PDB file of C-alpha atoms in Angstrom:
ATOM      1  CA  UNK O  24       0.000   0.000   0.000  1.00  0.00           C
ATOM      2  CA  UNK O  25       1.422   3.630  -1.051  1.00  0.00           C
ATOM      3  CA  UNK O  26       0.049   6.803   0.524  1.00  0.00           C
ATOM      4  CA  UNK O  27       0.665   9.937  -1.408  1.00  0.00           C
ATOM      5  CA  UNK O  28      -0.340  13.648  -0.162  1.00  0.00           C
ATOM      6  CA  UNK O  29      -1.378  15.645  -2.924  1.00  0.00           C
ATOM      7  CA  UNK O  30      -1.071  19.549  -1.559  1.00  0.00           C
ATOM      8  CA  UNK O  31      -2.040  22.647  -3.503  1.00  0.00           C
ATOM      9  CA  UNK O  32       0.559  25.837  -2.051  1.00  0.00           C
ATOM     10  CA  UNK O  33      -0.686  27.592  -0.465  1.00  0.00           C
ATOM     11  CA  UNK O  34      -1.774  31.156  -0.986  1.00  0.00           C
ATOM     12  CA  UNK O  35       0.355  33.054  -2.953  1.00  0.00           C
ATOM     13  CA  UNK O  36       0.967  37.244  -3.010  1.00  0.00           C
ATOM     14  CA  UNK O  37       0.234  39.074  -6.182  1.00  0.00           C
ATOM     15  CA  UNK O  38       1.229  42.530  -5.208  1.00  0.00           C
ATOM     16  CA  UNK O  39       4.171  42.455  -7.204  1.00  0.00           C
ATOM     17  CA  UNK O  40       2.567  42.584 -11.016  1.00  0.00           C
ATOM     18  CA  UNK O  41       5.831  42.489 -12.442  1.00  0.00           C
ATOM     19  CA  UNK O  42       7.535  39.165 -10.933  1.00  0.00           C
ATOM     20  CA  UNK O  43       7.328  35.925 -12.769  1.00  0.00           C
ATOM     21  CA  UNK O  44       4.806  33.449 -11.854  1.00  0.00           C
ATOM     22  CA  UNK O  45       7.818  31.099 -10.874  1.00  0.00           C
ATOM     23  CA  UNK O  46       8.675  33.822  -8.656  1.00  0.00           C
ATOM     24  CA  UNK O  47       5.604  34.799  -6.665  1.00  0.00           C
ATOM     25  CA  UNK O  48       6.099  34.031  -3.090  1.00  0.00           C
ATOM     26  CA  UNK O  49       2.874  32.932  -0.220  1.00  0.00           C
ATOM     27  CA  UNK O  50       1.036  36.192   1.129  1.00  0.00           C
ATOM     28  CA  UNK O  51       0.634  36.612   4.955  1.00  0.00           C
ATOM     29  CA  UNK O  52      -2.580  34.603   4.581  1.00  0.00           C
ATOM     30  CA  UNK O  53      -1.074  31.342   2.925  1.00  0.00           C
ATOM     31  CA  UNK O  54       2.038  31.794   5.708  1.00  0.00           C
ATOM     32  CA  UNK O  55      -0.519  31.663   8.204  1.00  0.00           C
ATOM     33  CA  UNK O  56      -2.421  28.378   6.399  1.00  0.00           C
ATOM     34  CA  UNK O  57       0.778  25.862   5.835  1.00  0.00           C
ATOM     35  CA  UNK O  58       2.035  25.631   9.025  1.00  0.00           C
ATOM     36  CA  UNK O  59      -1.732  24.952  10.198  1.00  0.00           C
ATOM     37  CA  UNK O  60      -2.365  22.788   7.826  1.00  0.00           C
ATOM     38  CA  UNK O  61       1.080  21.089   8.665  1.00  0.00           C
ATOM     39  CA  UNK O  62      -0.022  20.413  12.410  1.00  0.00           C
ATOM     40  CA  UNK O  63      -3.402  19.196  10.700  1.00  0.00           C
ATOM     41  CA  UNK O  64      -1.660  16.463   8.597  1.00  0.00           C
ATOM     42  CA  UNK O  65       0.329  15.390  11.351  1.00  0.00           C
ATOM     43  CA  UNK O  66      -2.723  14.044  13.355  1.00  0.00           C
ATOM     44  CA  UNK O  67      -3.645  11.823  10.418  1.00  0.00           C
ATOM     45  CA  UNK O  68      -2.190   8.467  10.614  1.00  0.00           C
ATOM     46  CA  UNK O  69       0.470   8.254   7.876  1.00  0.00           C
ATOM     47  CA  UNK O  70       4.032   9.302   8.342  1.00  0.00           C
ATOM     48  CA  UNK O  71       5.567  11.070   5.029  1.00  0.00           C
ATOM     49  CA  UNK O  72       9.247  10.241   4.360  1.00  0.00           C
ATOM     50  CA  UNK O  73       9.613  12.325   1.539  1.00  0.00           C
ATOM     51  CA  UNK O  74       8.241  16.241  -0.166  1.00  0.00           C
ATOM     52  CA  UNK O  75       8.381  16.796  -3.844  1.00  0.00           C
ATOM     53  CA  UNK O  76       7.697  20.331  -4.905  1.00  0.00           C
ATOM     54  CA  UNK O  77       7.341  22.483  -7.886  1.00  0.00           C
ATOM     55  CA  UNK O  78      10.285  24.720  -8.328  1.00  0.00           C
ATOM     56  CA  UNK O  79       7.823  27.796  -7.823  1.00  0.00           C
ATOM     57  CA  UNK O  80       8.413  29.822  -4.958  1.00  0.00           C
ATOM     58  CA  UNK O  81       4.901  29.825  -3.344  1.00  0.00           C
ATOM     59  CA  UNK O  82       5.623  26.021  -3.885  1.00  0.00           C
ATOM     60  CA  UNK O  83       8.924  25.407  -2.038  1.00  0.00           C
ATOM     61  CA  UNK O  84       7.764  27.720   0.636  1.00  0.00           C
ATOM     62  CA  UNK O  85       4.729  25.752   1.534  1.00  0.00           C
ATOM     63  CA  UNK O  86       6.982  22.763   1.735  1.00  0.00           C
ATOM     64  CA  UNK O  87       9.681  24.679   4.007  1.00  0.00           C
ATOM     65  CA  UNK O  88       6.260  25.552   6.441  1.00  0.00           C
ATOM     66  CA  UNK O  89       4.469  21.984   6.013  1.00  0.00           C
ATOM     67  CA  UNK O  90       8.083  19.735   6.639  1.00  0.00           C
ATOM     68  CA  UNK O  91       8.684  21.038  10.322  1.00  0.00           C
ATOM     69  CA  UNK O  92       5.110  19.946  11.619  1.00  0.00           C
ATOM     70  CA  UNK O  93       5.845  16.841   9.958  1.00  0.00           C
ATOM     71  CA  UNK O  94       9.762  16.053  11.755  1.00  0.00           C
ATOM     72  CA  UNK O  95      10.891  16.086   7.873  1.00  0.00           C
ATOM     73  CA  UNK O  96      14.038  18.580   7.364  1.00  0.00           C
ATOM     74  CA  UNK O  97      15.569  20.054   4.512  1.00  0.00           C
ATOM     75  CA  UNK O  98      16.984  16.285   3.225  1.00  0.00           C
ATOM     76  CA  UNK O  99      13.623  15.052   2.291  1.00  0.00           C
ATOM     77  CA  UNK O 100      12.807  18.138  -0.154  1.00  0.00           C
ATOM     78  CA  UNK O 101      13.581  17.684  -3.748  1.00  0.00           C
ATOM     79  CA  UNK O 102      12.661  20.263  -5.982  1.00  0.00           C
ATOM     80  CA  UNK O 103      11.217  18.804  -9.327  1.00  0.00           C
ATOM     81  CA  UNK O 104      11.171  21.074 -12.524  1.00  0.00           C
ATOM     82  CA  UNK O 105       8.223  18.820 -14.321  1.00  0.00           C
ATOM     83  CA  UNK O 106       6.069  20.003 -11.229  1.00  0.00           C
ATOM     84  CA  UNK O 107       5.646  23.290 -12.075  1.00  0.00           C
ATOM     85  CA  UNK O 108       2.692  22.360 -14.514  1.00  0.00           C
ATOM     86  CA  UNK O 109      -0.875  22.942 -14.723  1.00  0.00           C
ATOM     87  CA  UNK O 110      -1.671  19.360 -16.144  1.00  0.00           C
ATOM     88  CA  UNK O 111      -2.394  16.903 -14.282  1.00  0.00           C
ATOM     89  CA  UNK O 112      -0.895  14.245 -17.063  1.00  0.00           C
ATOM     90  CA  UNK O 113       2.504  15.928 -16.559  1.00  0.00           C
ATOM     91  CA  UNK O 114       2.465  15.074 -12.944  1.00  0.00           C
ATOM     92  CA  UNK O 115       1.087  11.390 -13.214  1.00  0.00           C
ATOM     93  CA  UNK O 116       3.385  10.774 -15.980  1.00  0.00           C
ATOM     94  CA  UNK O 117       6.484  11.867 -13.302  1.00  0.00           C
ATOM     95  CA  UNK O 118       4.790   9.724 -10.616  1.00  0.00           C
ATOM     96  CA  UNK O 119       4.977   6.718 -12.737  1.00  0.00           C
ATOM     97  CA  UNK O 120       8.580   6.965 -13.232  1.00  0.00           C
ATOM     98  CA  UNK O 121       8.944   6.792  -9.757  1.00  0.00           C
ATOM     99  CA  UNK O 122      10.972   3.777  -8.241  1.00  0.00           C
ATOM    100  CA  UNK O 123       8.925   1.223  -6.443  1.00  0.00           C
ATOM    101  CA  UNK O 124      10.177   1.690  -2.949  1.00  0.00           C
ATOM    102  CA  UNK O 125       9.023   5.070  -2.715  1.00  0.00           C
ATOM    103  CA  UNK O 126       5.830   4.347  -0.699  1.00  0.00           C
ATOM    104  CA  UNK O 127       4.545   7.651   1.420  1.00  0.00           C
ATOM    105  CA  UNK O 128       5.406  11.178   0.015  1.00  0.00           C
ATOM    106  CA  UNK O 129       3.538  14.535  -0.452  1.00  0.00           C
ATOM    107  CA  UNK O 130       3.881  16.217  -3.962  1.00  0.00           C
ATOM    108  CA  UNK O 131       3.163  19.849  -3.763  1.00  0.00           C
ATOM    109  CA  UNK O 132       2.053  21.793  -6.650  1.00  0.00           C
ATOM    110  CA  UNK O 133      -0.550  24.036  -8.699  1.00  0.00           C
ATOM    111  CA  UNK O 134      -4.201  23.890  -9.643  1.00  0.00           C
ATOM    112  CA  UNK O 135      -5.872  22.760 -11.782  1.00  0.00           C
ATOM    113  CA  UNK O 136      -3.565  19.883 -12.266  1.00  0.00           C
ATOM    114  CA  UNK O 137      -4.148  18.827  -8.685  1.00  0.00           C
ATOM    115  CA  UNK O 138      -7.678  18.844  -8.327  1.00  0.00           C
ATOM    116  CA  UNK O 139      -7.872  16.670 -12.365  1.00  0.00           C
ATOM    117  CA  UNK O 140      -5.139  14.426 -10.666  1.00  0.00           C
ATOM    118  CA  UNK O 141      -6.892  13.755  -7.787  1.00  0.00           C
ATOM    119  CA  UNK O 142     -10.537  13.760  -9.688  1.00  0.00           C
ATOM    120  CA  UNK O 143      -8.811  11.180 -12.443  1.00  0.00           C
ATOM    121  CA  UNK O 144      -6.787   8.453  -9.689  1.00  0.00           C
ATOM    122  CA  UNK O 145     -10.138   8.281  -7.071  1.00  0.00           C
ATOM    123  CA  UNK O 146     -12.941   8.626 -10.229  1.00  0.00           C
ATOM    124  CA  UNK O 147     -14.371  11.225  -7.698  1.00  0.00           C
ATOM    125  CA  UNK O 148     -15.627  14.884  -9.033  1.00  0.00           C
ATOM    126  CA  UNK O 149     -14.508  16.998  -6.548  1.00  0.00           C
ATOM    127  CA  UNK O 150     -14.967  20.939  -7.681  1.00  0.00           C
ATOM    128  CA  UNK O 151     -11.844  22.409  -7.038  1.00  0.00           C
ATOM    129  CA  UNK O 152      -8.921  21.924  -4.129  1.00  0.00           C
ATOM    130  CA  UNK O 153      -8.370  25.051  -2.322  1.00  0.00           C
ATOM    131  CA  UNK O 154      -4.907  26.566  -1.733  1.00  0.00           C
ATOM    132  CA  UNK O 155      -2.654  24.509   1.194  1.00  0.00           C
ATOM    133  CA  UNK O 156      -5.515  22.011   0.430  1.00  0.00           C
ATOM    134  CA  UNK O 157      -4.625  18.454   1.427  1.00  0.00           C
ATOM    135  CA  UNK O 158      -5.621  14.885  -0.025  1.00  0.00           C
ATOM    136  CA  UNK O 159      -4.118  11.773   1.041  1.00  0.00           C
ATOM    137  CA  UNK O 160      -4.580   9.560  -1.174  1.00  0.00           C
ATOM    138  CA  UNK O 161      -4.272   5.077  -0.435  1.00  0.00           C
ATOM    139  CA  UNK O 162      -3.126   3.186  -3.313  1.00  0.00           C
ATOM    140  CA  UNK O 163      -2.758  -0.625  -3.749  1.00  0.00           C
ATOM    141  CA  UNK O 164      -0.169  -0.947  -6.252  1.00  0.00           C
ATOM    142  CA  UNK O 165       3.422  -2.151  -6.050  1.00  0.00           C
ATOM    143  CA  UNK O 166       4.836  -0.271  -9.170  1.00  0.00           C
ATOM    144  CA  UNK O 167       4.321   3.026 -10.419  1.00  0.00           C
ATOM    145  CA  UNK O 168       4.612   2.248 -13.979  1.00  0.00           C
ATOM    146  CA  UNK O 169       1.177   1.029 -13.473  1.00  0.00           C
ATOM    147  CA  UNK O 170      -0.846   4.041 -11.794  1.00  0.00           C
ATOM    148  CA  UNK O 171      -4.348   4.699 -13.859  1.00  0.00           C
ATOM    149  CA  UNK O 172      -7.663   5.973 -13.501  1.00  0.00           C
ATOM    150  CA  UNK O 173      -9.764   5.161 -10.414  1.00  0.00           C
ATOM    151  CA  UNK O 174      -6.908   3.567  -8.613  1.00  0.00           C
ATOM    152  CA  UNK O 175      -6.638   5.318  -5.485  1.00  0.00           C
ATOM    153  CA  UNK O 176      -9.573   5.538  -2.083  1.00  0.00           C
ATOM    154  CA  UNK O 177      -9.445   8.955  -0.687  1.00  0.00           C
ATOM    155  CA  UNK O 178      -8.291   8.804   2.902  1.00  0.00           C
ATOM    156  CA  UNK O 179      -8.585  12.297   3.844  1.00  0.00           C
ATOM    157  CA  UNK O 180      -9.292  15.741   2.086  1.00  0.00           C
ATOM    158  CA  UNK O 181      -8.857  18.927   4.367  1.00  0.00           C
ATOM    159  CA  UNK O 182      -7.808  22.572   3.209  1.00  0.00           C
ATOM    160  CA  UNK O 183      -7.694  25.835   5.815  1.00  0.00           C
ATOM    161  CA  UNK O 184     -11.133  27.106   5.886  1.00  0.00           C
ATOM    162  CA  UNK O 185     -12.562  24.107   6.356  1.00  0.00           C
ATOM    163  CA  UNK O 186     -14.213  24.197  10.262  1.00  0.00           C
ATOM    164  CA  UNK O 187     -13.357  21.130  12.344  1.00  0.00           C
ATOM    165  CA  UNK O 188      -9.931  20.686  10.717  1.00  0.00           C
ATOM    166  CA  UNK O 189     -10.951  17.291   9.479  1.00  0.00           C
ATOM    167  CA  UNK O 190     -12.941  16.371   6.193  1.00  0.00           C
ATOM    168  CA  UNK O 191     -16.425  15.699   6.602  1.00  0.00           C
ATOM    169  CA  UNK O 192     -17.808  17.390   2.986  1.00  0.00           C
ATOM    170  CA  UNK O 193     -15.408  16.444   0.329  1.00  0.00           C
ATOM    171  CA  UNK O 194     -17.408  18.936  -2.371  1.00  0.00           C
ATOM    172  CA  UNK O 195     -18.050  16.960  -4.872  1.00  0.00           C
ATOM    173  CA  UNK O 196     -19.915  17.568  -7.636  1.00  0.00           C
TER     174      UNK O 196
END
């Protein structure tokens, strides 16, 4: 059995017009969220060995809030270029190239790709994950070559304005 946390950054700051979209860091708001959301995902009963992020900023710096809450340091981050995408075939296509022993890991990165990868592997509809959202996804599979559709059960969806911190409506469509 694998366990995968798919995590949308958190909120990011759009003051700056003029910076890259690569470059856009989290606002106070999505600083505030990720650590929360961090001591949320701790309480659930999976232990992560390993974060993969996009290279965005607002990416890496939802990782560097999430990892503490989790006892995960700087040695379990690995910044992955085909990550920063907005399809969710890009990032199932890097998951399936991923060596069998990897087992429980959180991949952080950008709507809408998220909420299509988590809507394709569970055959679920859900509208749309909010920023620092958080799915944990179970999957019984022992290689990754072979990850399709309607392959994983939904364990747990929570994101920061949710209101008991745990997922009881999962918004689906």
């Amino acid at each position: 059995m694998k366990t995968i946390a798919l995590i949308r950054h958190a909120k990011s700051c759009w003051k700056d017009s003029t910076l890259p979209d690569l470059d856009r860091p989290l606002n106070r708001r999505g600083r505030v969220s990720a650590p929360e959301m961090g001591r949320r995902l701790q309480m659930q009963p999976v232990s992560l060995k390993r974060f993969y992020t996009s290279p965005a900023v607002r990416s890496v710096e939802t990782a560097g809030w999430l990892m503490p809450c989790l006892g995960l340091g700087a040695m379990s981050l690995e910044v992955v270029p085909e990550l920063y995408t907005f399809n969710y075939e890009d990032i199932l296509s890097w998951m399936r190239g991923l060596d069998a022993d990897v087992d429980k890991f959180a991949v952080i990165c950008h709507n809408p790709a998220m909420t299509d990868l988590v809507n394709f592997l569970t055959l679920m509809k859900i509208q749309k994950i909010p920023t620092c959202g958080v799915v944990l996804l179970n999957i019984d599979l022992n290689h990754w070559g072979d990850l399709g559709a309607g392959m994983a059960e939904l364990a747990y969806f929570d994101f920061p304005k949710s209101v008991t911190g745990k997922t009881i409506s999962l918004g689906v469509a």
